[in-house]
GROMACS .gro file of C-alpha atoms in nm:
model
  424
    1MET     CA    1 -12.033   5.681  -6.406
    2SER     CA    2 -11.978   5.311  -6.357
    3ILE     CA    3 -11.643   5.154  -6.426
    4ARG     CA    4 -11.807   4.947  -6.698
    5ASN     CA    5 -11.902   5.263  -6.893
    6ALA     CA    6 -11.575   5.453  -6.839
    7ARG     CA    7 -11.379   5.552  -7.148
    8HIS     CA    8 -11.069   5.338  -7.186
    9PRO     CA    9 -10.747   5.547  -7.186
   10PHE     CA   10 -10.641   5.395  -7.517
   11TYR     CA   11 -10.904   5.605  -7.695
   12ASP     CA   12 -10.745   5.923  -7.558
   13PHE     CA   13 -10.400   5.794  -7.645
   14CYS     CA   14 -10.505   5.741  -8.009
   15ASP     CA   15 -10.661   6.088  -8.032
   16ASP     CA   16 -10.352   6.256  -7.884
   17ALA     CA   17 -10.108   6.055  -8.096
   18LEU     CA   18 -10.295   6.132  -8.419
   19ALA     CA   19 -10.313   6.502  -8.329
   20ASP     CA   20  -9.936   6.502  -8.276
   21ILE     CA   21  -9.879   6.328  -8.610
   22ARG     CA   22 -10.093   6.590  -8.781
   23ARG     CA   23  -9.901   6.874  -8.609
   24GLN     CA   24  -9.578   6.728  -8.744
   25GLY     CA   25  -9.720   6.729  -9.097
   26ARG     CA   26  -9.678   6.353  -9.141
   27TYR     CA   27 -10.037   6.234  -9.118
   28ARG     CA   28 -10.089   5.985  -9.400
   29THR     CA   29 -10.385   5.997  -9.631
   30PHE     CA   30 -10.463   5.753  -9.909
   31THR     CA   31 -10.522   5.879 -10.261
   32PRO     CA   32 -10.799   5.681 -10.434
   33LEU     CA   33 -10.637   5.571 -10.760
   34ALA     CA   34 -10.755   5.296 -10.995
   35ARG     CA   35 -10.490   5.157 -11.230
   36ASP     CA   36 -10.575   5.147 -11.601
   37ALA     CA   37 -10.420   4.816 -11.702
   38ALA     CA   38 -10.416   4.907 -12.070
   39ARG     CA   39 -10.247   5.244 -12.014
   40TYR     CA   40 -10.011   5.191 -11.719
   41PRO     CA   41  -9.864   5.409 -11.557
   42VAL     CA   42 -10.187   5.605 -11.612
   43TYR     CA   43 -10.440   5.572 -11.330
   44GLU     CA   44 -10.784   5.719 -11.269
   45GLU     CA   45 -10.831   5.934 -10.961
   46GLU     CA   46 -11.171   5.905 -10.798
   47LEU     CA   47 -11.319   6.250 -10.738
   48ALA     CA   48 -11.656   6.330 -10.585
   49ASP     CA   49 -11.728   6.614 -10.827
   50ILE     CA   50 -11.608   6.430 -11.139
   51PRO     CA   51 -11.802   6.102 -11.187
   52GLN     CA   52 -11.558   5.971 -11.448
   53GLY     CA   53 -11.255   6.066 -11.238
   54ARG     CA   54 -10.946   6.212 -11.403
   55GLU     CA   55 -10.622   6.076 -11.545
   56VAL     CA   56 -10.315   6.069 -11.321
   57VAL     CA   57  -9.965   5.952 -11.410
   58VAL     CA   58  -9.818   5.758 -11.118
   59TRP     CA   59  -9.445   5.796 -11.047
   60SER     CA   60  -9.408   5.596 -10.727
   61SER     CA   61  -9.530   5.247 -10.812
   62ASN     CA   62  -9.321   4.949 -10.705
   63ASP     CA   63  -9.448   4.750 -11.004
   64TYR     CA   64  -9.116   4.842 -11.157
   65LEU     CA   65  -9.151   4.650 -11.484
   66GLY     CA   66  -9.528   4.681 -11.521
   67MET     CA   67  -9.568   4.304 -11.498
   68GLY     CA   68  -9.890   4.348 -11.301
   69VAL     CA   69 -10.064   4.461 -11.619
   70GLU     CA   70  -9.889   4.220 -11.858
   71PRO     CA   71 -10.170   4.041 -12.051
   72GLU     CA   72 -10.014   3.695 -12.018
   73VAL     CA   73  -9.979   3.739 -11.642
   74CYS     CA   74 -10.340   3.856 -11.607
   75GLU     CA   75 -10.468   3.571 -11.823
   76ALA     CA   76 -10.279   3.319 -11.609
   77ALA     CA   77 -10.464   3.449 -11.302
   78ILE     CA   78 -10.800   3.436 -11.477
   79SER     CA   79 -10.742   3.082 -11.602
   80ALA     CA   80 -10.640   2.966 -11.254
   81ILE     CA   81 -10.958   3.112 -11.103
   82ARG     CA   82 -11.168   2.928 -11.361
   83GLU     CA   83 -10.986   2.603 -11.292
   84HIS     CA   84 -10.922   2.621 -10.917
   85GLY     CA   85 -11.155   2.887 -10.777
   86ALA     CA   86 -11.087   3.217 -10.603
   87GLY     CA   87 -10.920   3.101 -10.281
   88ALA     CA   88 -10.661   2.850 -10.164
   89GLY     CA   89 -10.899   2.677  -9.924
   90GLY     CA   90 -10.675   2.688  -9.619
   91THR     CA   91 -10.319   2.674  -9.497
   92ARG     CA   92 -10.061   2.479  -9.694
   93ASN     CA   93 -10.098   2.189  -9.448
   94ILE     CA   94 -10.478   2.176  -9.459
   95ALA     CA   95 -10.585   2.242  -9.816
   96GLY     CA   96 -10.375   2.517  -9.964
   97THR     CA   97 -10.097   2.343 -10.154
   98SER     CA   98 -10.146   2.289 -10.524
   99PRO     CA   99  -9.913   2.192 -10.808
  100LEU     CA  100  -9.891   2.567 -10.880
  101HIS     CA  101  -9.741   2.638 -10.538
  102LYS     CA  102  -9.480   2.367 -10.581
  103ALA     CA  103  -9.397   2.484 -10.935
  104LEU     CA  104  -9.349   2.845 -10.825
  105GLU     CA  105  -9.125   2.746 -10.534
  106ALA     CA  106  -8.912   2.536 -10.770
  107GLU     CA  107  -8.893   2.825 -11.018
  108LEU     CA  108  -8.779   3.068 -10.749
  109ALA     CA  109  -8.520   2.824 -10.617
  110SER     CA  110  -8.386   2.787 -10.971
  111LEU     CA  111  -8.382   3.165 -11.018
  112HIS     CA  112  -8.154   3.208 -10.717
  113GLY     CA  113  -7.950   2.891 -10.763
  114LYS     CA  114  -8.079   2.737 -10.440
  115GLU     CA  115  -8.202   2.390 -10.353
  116ALA     CA  116  -8.549   2.495 -10.241
  117GLY     CA  117  -8.793   2.782 -10.198
  118LEU     CA  118  -9.084   2.862  -9.968
  119LEU     CA  119  -9.380   3.092 -10.038
  120PHE     CA  120  -9.524   3.333  -9.781
  121THR     CA  121  -9.828   3.558  -9.799
  122SER     CA  122  -9.616   3.874  -9.835
  123GLY     CA  123  -9.259   3.996  -9.834
  124TYR     CA  124  -9.316   4.142  -9.488
  125VAL     CA  125  -9.428   3.806  -9.354
  126SER     CA  126  -9.142   3.617  -9.518
  127ASN     CA  127  -8.888   3.843  -9.344
  128GLN     CA  128  -9.062   3.854  -9.010
  129ALA     CA  129  -9.141   3.483  -8.990
  130SER     CA  130  -8.807   3.359  -9.124
  131LEU     CA  131  -8.580   3.579  -8.914
  132GLN     CA  132  -8.779   3.525  -8.596
  133THR     CA  133  -8.782   3.148  -8.647
  134ILE     CA  134  -8.411   3.126  -8.723
  135LEU     CA  135  -8.308   3.347  -8.431
  136THR     CA  136  -8.511   3.145  -8.181
  137SER     CA  137  -8.397   2.806  -8.311
  138MET     CA  138  -8.082   2.772  -8.100
  139PRO     CA  139  -7.965   2.943  -7.780
  140GLY     CA  140  -7.722   3.232  -7.803
  141TRP     CA  141  -7.797   3.368  -8.149
  142ILE     CA  142  -7.641   3.707  -8.229
  143CYS     CA  143  -7.795   3.899  -8.519
  144PHE     CA  144  -7.589   4.168  -8.688
  145SER     CA  145  -7.842   4.396  -8.853
  146ASP     CA  146  -7.779   4.686  -9.092
  147ARG     CA  147  -7.908   5.010  -8.938
  148LEU     CA  148  -8.135   5.079  -9.237
  149ASN     CA  149  -8.294   4.735  -9.264
  150HIS     CA  150  -8.663   4.724  -9.351
  151ALA     CA  151  -8.929   4.731  -9.080
  152SER     CA  152  -9.024   4.370  -9.157
  153MET     CA  153  -8.668   4.253  -9.086
  154ILE     CA  154  -8.657   4.457  -8.767
  155ALA     CA  155  -8.990   4.306  -8.657
  156GLY     CA  156  -8.859   3.954  -8.705
  157ILE     CA  157  -8.532   4.027  -8.527
  158LYS     CA  158  -8.703   4.203  -8.234
  159GLY     CA  159  -8.952   3.919  -8.202
  160ALA     CA  160  -8.675   3.664  -8.152
  161ARG     CA  161  -8.673   3.646  -7.773
  162GLY     CA  162  -8.348   3.527  -7.625
  163SER     CA  163  -8.132   3.639  -7.915
  164THR     CA  164  -7.900   3.940  -7.914
  165THR     CA  165  -7.914   4.214  -8.175
  166ILE     CA  166  -7.613   4.422  -8.274
  167ILE     CA  167  -7.672   4.709  -8.518
  168PHE     CA  168  -7.391   4.793  -8.756
  169GLU     CA  169  -7.371   5.123  -8.939
  170HIS     CA  170  -7.533   5.124  -9.280
  171ASN     CA  171  -7.319   4.955  -9.545
  172ASP     CA  172  -7.014   4.997  -9.319
  173LEU     CA  173  -6.806   4.681  -9.348
  174ALA     CA  174  -6.537   4.809  -9.110
  175ASP     CA  175  -6.798   4.859  -8.839
  176LEU     CA  176  -6.951   4.520  -8.913
  177GLU     CA  177  -6.615   4.345  -8.887
  178ALA     CA  178  -6.529   4.519  -8.562
  179LYS     CA  179  -6.855   4.402  -8.410
  180LEU     CA  180  -6.818   4.049  -8.546
  181ALA     CA  181  -6.465   4.031  -8.405
  182ALA     CA  182  -6.586   4.143  -8.062
  183ALA     CA  183  -6.856   3.876  -8.043
  184PRO     CA  184  -6.802   3.538  -7.874
  185VAL     CA  185  -6.635   3.302  -8.119
  186ASP     CA  186  -6.869   3.010  -8.052
  187ALA     CA  187  -7.198   3.204  -8.064
  188PRO     CA  188  -7.424   3.134  -8.364
  189LYS     CA  189  -7.421   3.449  -8.575
  190LEU     CA  190  -7.641   3.585  -8.855
  191ILE     CA  191  -7.586   3.893  -9.072
  192ALA     CA  192  -7.912   4.045  -9.197
  193PHE     CA  193  -7.898   4.304  -9.473
  194GLU     CA  194  -8.058   4.419  -9.798
  195SER     CA  195  -7.927   4.446 -10.151
  196VAL     CA  196  -8.108   4.761 -10.271
  197TYR     CA  197  -8.221   4.996  -9.994
  198SER     CA  198  -8.544   5.135 -10.130
  199MET     CA  199  -8.551   5.482  -9.975
  200ASP     CA  200  -8.192   5.589 -10.048
  201GLY     CA  201  -8.144   5.368 -10.354
  202ASP     CA  202  -7.797   5.252 -10.251
  203ILE     CA  203  -7.666   4.897 -10.287
  204SER     CA  204  -7.477   4.685 -10.037
  205ASP     CA  205  -7.138   4.522 -10.086
  206ILE     CA  206  -7.267   4.166 -10.088
  207ALA     CA  207  -6.935   4.001 -10.168
  208GLY     CA  208  -6.766   4.196  -9.890
  209ILE     CA  209  -7.030   4.101  -9.634
  210CYS     CA  210  -7.013   3.737  -9.738
  211ALA     CA  211  -6.636   3.739  -9.699
  212LEU     CA  212  -6.676   3.864  -9.343
  213ALA     CA  213  -6.942   3.600  -9.280
  214ARG     CA  214  -6.702   3.326  -9.386
  215ARG     CA  215  -6.425   3.472  -9.170
  216TYR     CA  216  -6.642   3.484  -8.858
  217ASN     CA  217  -6.862   3.182  -8.931
  218ALA     CA  218  -7.186   3.377  -8.969
  219LEU     CA  219  -7.501   3.288  -9.161
  220THR     CA  220  -7.606   3.543  -9.425
  221TYR     CA  221  -7.964   3.656  -9.487
  222ILE     CA  222  -8.031   3.906  -9.766
  223ASP     CA  223  -8.349   4.091  -9.857
  224GLU     CA  224  -8.360   4.127 -10.237
  225VAL     CA  225  -8.715   4.265 -10.243
  226HIS     CA  226  -8.633   4.578 -10.445
  227ALA     CA  227  -8.392   4.395 -10.676
  228VAL     CA  228  -8.553   4.069 -10.787
  229GLY     CA  229  -8.665   4.089 -11.146
  230LEU     CA  230  -8.455   4.399 -11.209
  231TYR     CA  231  -8.090   4.299 -11.174
  232GLY     CA  232  -7.888   4.013 -11.313
  233GLU     CA  233  -7.896   3.819 -11.636
  234GLN     CA  234  -8.221   3.647 -11.533
  235GLY     CA  235  -8.354   3.894 -11.278
  236GLY     CA  236  -8.226   3.711 -10.972
  237GLY     CA  237  -8.134   4.040 -10.806
  238VAL     CA  238  -7.802   4.198 -10.720
  239THR     CA  239  -7.674   3.860 -10.603
  240ASP     CA  240  -7.740   3.739 -10.960
  241ARG     CA  241  -7.580   4.046 -11.117
  242ASP     CA  242  -7.268   4.017 -10.901
  243ASP     CA  243  -7.253   3.636 -10.932
  244VAL     CA  244  -7.257   3.585 -10.555
  245SER     CA  245  -7.586   3.397 -10.504
  246ASP     CA  246  -7.394   3.087 -10.395
  247GLN     CA  247  -7.222   3.287 -10.120
  248VAL     CA  248  -7.547   3.392  -9.950
  249ASP     CA  249  -7.719   3.136  -9.729
  250ILE     CA  250  -8.075   3.272  -9.748
  251ILE     CA  251  -8.216   3.495 -10.022
  252GLU     CA  252  -8.554   3.657  -9.952
  253GLY     CA  253  -8.766   3.828 -10.214
  254THR     CA  254  -9.109   3.942 -10.316
  255LEU     CA  255  -9.347   3.869 -10.600
  256ALA     CA  256  -9.511   4.210 -10.562
  257LYS     CA  257  -9.255   4.448 -10.712
  258GLY     CA  258  -9.035   4.343 -11.002
  259PHE     CA  259  -9.275   4.056 -11.074
  260GLY     CA  260  -9.585   4.272 -11.030
  261VAL     CA  261  -9.810   4.026 -10.843
  262HIS     CA  262  -9.821   3.945 -10.470
  263GLY     CA  263  -9.649   3.734 -10.206
  264GLY     CA  264  -9.307   3.680 -10.052
  265TYR     CA  265  -9.058   3.395 -10.043
  266ILE     CA  266  -8.723   3.269  -9.925
  267THR     CA  267  -8.479   3.041 -10.104
  268ALA     CA  268  -8.202   2.845  -9.935
  269SER     CA  269  -8.070   2.493  -9.881
  270ALA     CA  270  -8.328   2.216  -9.866
  271SER     CA  271  -8.274   2.166  -9.492
  272ILE     CA  272  -8.317   2.536  -9.403
  273VAL     CA  273  -8.631   2.565  -9.614
  274ASP     CA  274  -8.773   2.244  -9.468
  275TYR     CA  275  -8.704   2.367  -9.115
  276LEU     CA  276  -8.879   2.700  -9.178
  277ARG     CA  277  -9.169   2.517  -9.340
  278SER     CA  278  -9.199   2.307  -9.028
  279ALA     CA  279  -9.137   2.572  -8.761
  280ALA     CA  280  -9.228   2.925  -8.885
  281SER     CA  281  -9.568   3.016  -8.739
  282GLY     CA  282  -9.606   3.296  -8.996
  283PHE     CA  283  -9.607   3.024  -9.260
  284ILE     CA  284  -9.787   2.743  -9.080
  285PHE     CA  285 -10.089   2.927  -8.943
  286THR     CA  286 -10.203   3.143  -9.234
  287THR     CA  287 -10.407   3.068  -9.544
  288SER     CA  288 -10.180   3.022  -9.842
  289LEU     CA  289 -10.167   3.239 -10.152
  290PRO     CA  290 -10.465   3.182 -10.387
  291PRO     CA  291 -10.394   2.974 -10.698
  292SER     CA  292 -10.474   3.275 -10.918
  293VAL     CA  293 -10.197   3.479 -10.754
  294VAL     CA  294  -9.952   3.189 -10.771
  295ALA     CA  295 -10.029   3.122 -11.138
  296ALA     CA  296  -9.984   3.488 -11.226
  297ALA     CA  297  -9.656   3.505 -11.033
  298LEU     CA  298  -9.525   3.187 -11.193
  299THR     CA  299  -9.596   3.325 -11.540
  300SER     CA  300  -9.436   3.657 -11.450
  301VAL     CA  301  -9.119   3.503 -11.308
  302LYS     CA  302  -9.073   3.287 -11.618
  303MET     CA  303  -9.125   3.583 -11.850
  304VAL     CA  304  -8.894   3.815 -11.657
  305ARG     CA  305  -8.621   3.552 -11.645
  306ALA     CA  306  -8.634   3.498 -12.021
  307GLN     CA  307  -8.681   3.859 -12.136
  308ASN     CA  308  -8.383   4.072 -12.045
  309TRP     CA  309  -8.515   4.355 -12.261
  310ARG     CA  310  -8.755   4.447 -11.983
  311ARG     CA  311  -8.464   4.527 -11.748
  312GLU     CA  312  -8.279   4.709 -12.022
  313LYS     CA  313  -8.584   4.920 -12.102
  314MET     CA  314  -8.639   5.014 -11.738
  315PHE     CA  315  -8.279   5.130 -11.689
  316GLU     CA  316  -8.287   5.321 -12.017
  317ARG     CA  317  -8.592   5.508 -11.889
  318VAL     CA  318  -8.427   5.571 -11.550
  319ASN     CA  319  -8.115   5.713 -11.716
  320THR     CA  320  -8.318   5.925 -11.955
  321PHE     CA  321  -8.518   6.071 -11.666
  322ARG     CA  322  -8.204   6.151 -11.470
  323ALA     CA  323  -8.056   6.324 -11.773
  324LYS     CA  324  -8.367   6.539 -11.809
  325MET     CA  325  -8.360   6.626 -11.438
  326ARG     CA  326  -7.992   6.715 -11.458
  327ALA     CA  327  -8.041   6.933 -11.766
  328ALA     CA  328  -8.323   7.122 -11.596
  329GLY     CA  329  -8.128   7.175 -11.274
  330VAL     CA  330  -8.377   6.979 -11.064
  331PRO     CA  331  -8.200   6.829 -10.760
  332PHE     CA  332  -8.205   6.453 -10.715
  333THR     CA  333  -7.985   6.201 -10.539
  334MET     CA  334  -7.773   6.001 -10.778
  335THR     CA  335  -7.790   5.635 -10.680
  336PRO     CA  336  -7.646   5.313 -10.826
  337SER     CA  337  -7.997   5.169 -10.846
  338HIS     CA  338  -8.322   5.238 -11.030
  339ILE     CA  339  -8.459   5.461 -10.754
  340VAL     CA  340  -8.457   5.840 -10.800
  341PRO     CA  341  -8.500   6.027 -10.468
  342VAL     CA  342  -8.579   6.399 -10.484
  343PRO     CA  343  -8.469   6.563 -10.155
  344VAL     CA  344  -8.734   6.790 -10.002
  345GLY     CA  345  -8.622   6.809  -9.640
  346ASP     CA  346  -8.939   6.890  -9.448
  347ALA     CA  347  -9.252   6.684  -9.387
  348GLU     CA  348  -9.502   6.964  -9.449
  349ARG     CA  349  -9.316   7.085  -9.758
  350CYS     CA  350  -9.302   6.729  -9.889
  351LYS     CA  351  -9.675   6.687  -9.839
  352ILE     CA  352  -9.755   7.022 -10.006
  353ILE     CA  353  -9.541   6.949 -10.312
  354SER     CA  354  -9.690   6.602 -10.348
  355ARG     CA  355 -10.044   6.740 -10.318
  356ARG     CA  356  -9.979   7.017 -10.572
  357LEU     CA  357  -9.823   6.769 -10.815
  358LEU     CA  358 -10.146   6.574 -10.799
  359ASN     CA  359 -10.396   6.859 -10.794
  360GLU     CA  360 -10.231   7.092 -11.044
  361TYR     CA  361 -10.043   6.859 -11.276
  362GLY     CA  362 -10.210   6.519 -11.248
  363LEU     CA  363  -9.887   6.358 -11.128
  364TYR     CA  364  -9.868   6.128 -10.827
  365ALA     CA  365  -9.549   6.095 -10.625
  366THR     CA  366  -9.575   5.970 -10.270
  367PRO     CA  367  -9.424   6.195 -10.000
  368ILE     CA  368  -9.176   5.991  -9.795
  369ASN     CA  369  -9.168   6.119  -9.438
  370TYR     CA  370  -9.068   6.002  -9.090
  371PRO     CA  371  -9.069   5.726  -8.967
  372THR     CA  372  -8.996   5.575  -9.309
  373VAL     CA  373  -8.693   5.806  -9.333
  374PRO     CA  374  -8.522   6.015  -9.063
  375GLN     CA  375  -8.666   6.361  -8.992
  376GLY     CA  376  -8.493   6.619  -9.206
  377THR     CA  377  -8.444   6.380  -9.499
  378GLU     CA  378  -8.800   6.382  -9.632
  379ARG     CA  379  -8.820   6.324 -10.004
  380LEU     CA  380  -9.020   6.228 -10.307
  381ARG     CA  381  -8.926   5.879 -10.424
  382LEU     CA  382  -8.961   5.843 -10.800
  383THR     CA  383  -8.944   5.515 -10.988
  384PRO     CA  384  -8.936   5.565 -11.367
  385GLY     CA  385  -9.047   5.251 -11.548
  386PRO     CA  386  -9.057   5.109 -11.900
  387PHE     CA  387  -9.386   5.283 -11.980
  388HIS     CA  388  -9.303   5.638 -11.870
  389THR     CA  389  -9.275   5.830 -12.196
  390ASP     CA  390  -9.049   6.127 -12.269
  391GLU     CA  391  -9.358   6.349 -12.260
  392MET     CA  392  -9.447   6.222 -11.912
  393MET     CA  393  -9.091   6.283 -11.799
  394ASP     CA  394  -9.084   6.637 -11.936
  395GLN     CA  395  -9.408   6.713 -11.752
  396MET     CA  396  -9.272   6.583 -11.420
  397VAL     CA  397  -8.940   6.767 -11.456
  398ALA     CA  398  -9.113   7.096 -11.533
  399ALA     CA  399  -9.355   7.053 -11.243
  400LEU     CA  400  -9.078   6.973 -10.996
  401LYS     CA  401  -8.869   7.268 -11.111
  402THR     CA  402  -9.164   7.501 -11.050
  403LEU     CA  403  -9.281   7.358 -10.718
  404LEU     CA  404  -8.940   7.319 -10.556
  405ALA     CA  405  -8.886   7.690 -10.623
  406GLU     CA  406  -9.233   7.801 -10.511
  407VAL     CA  407  -9.262   7.599 -10.190
  408PRO     CA  408  -8.992   7.721  -9.949
  409LEU     CA  409  -8.792   7.500  -9.715
  410PRO     CA  410  -8.847   7.617  -9.355
  411VAL     CA  411  -8.521   7.480  -9.215
  412VAL     CA  412  -8.231   7.343  -9.416
  413SER     CA  413  -8.072   7.063  -9.215
  414ASP     CA  414  -7.724   6.926  -9.270
  415ASN     CA  415  -7.878   6.596  -9.382
  416VAL     CA  416  -8.086   6.762  -9.651
  417ARG     CA  417  -7.796   6.976  -9.763
  418GLY     CA  418  -7.588   6.662  -9.797
  419MET     CA  419  -7.860   6.495 -10.006
  420ALA     CA  420  -7.882   6.798 -10.232
  421GLU     CA  421  -7.505   6.809 -10.276
  422ALA     CA  422  -7.514   6.442 -10.377
  423ALA     CA  423  -7.753   6.530 -10.660
  424ALA     CA  424  -7.615   6.491 -11.009
   0.00000   0.00000   0.00000
């Protein structure tokens, strides 16, 4: 065989790696689900033997308020397509900036009490591009990163060549202060953390972190992705709720969860935003968000800011669901946020329970396995929303009670036991 026709070793690597993932029970498959906009959270599952599909109630959507199916939001997108076409036409510098982009950035800046905002194509890109650009801007940067920060934040921090990364224990202010105190006084420092951590559902002490930042002259960068739209008087996130937005230098968020559309953004001082606009390759060299998406997001942000009842309704539903779980003796982790984790503790068990929920009950809850969470802490992550009815809740509670009893746990780890003991 000639060298030209030899099989490249990467093919074998992929085959072996996928086989190992399957052996561990964490191979990911996509469930074909089509959302019914008029009946959200009802979806239609595509099945080969059932041409019309079948109804499925989804319990793991990040469209927390259902804004993605709000008629006014959808109509804004349709109107923008009619007026401006389907695409943006290029990067923001070439052809992709419209009055809609500028209006949305101004709205987001106002939401967070900042001087300016900047749109990115996704929340992942806004984190990766912003953190990498900041941490390569000056020599000697030290980034203090919460151990449980999102993969997009980690990607941006790791991509910042020449900077130093120091991991502090999750939500541990004593550990953070010790590491800040040990760092060179004159080094530029940045603390990167989240408000709501989406897998565990816990919330950071933003005021405490900001106090440390002031003491040690560090810049603060917060990811509010799982909080914007949901917390605060206007939906500005936990920084809004706790009245500390002015203490955080850079607030990053998404338009794809609480606002139900698509895209990411940062808000900060005018000079920081202008620098990122001018230097972040993840912003400069990619086609901008289509006008239809921007118009829909702008409408959604305005509605969510003005209509606090949406947040109140979501939390009422979350509390009602927890009460039903508690009454039925179904274990869940009590969190200070809207996220309801159900500890399962084994990847294969998690996958089986998720599959049986779908196949036998018409309920969809994504299994959360490694590497999203540490091995031994596998779980179902449930997100009750404004449109989950009591009947839907009763069905899910009964199904979980049955399946958690029927599907045994092979090995009970200390982590899983701790999660179960934290259940209300």
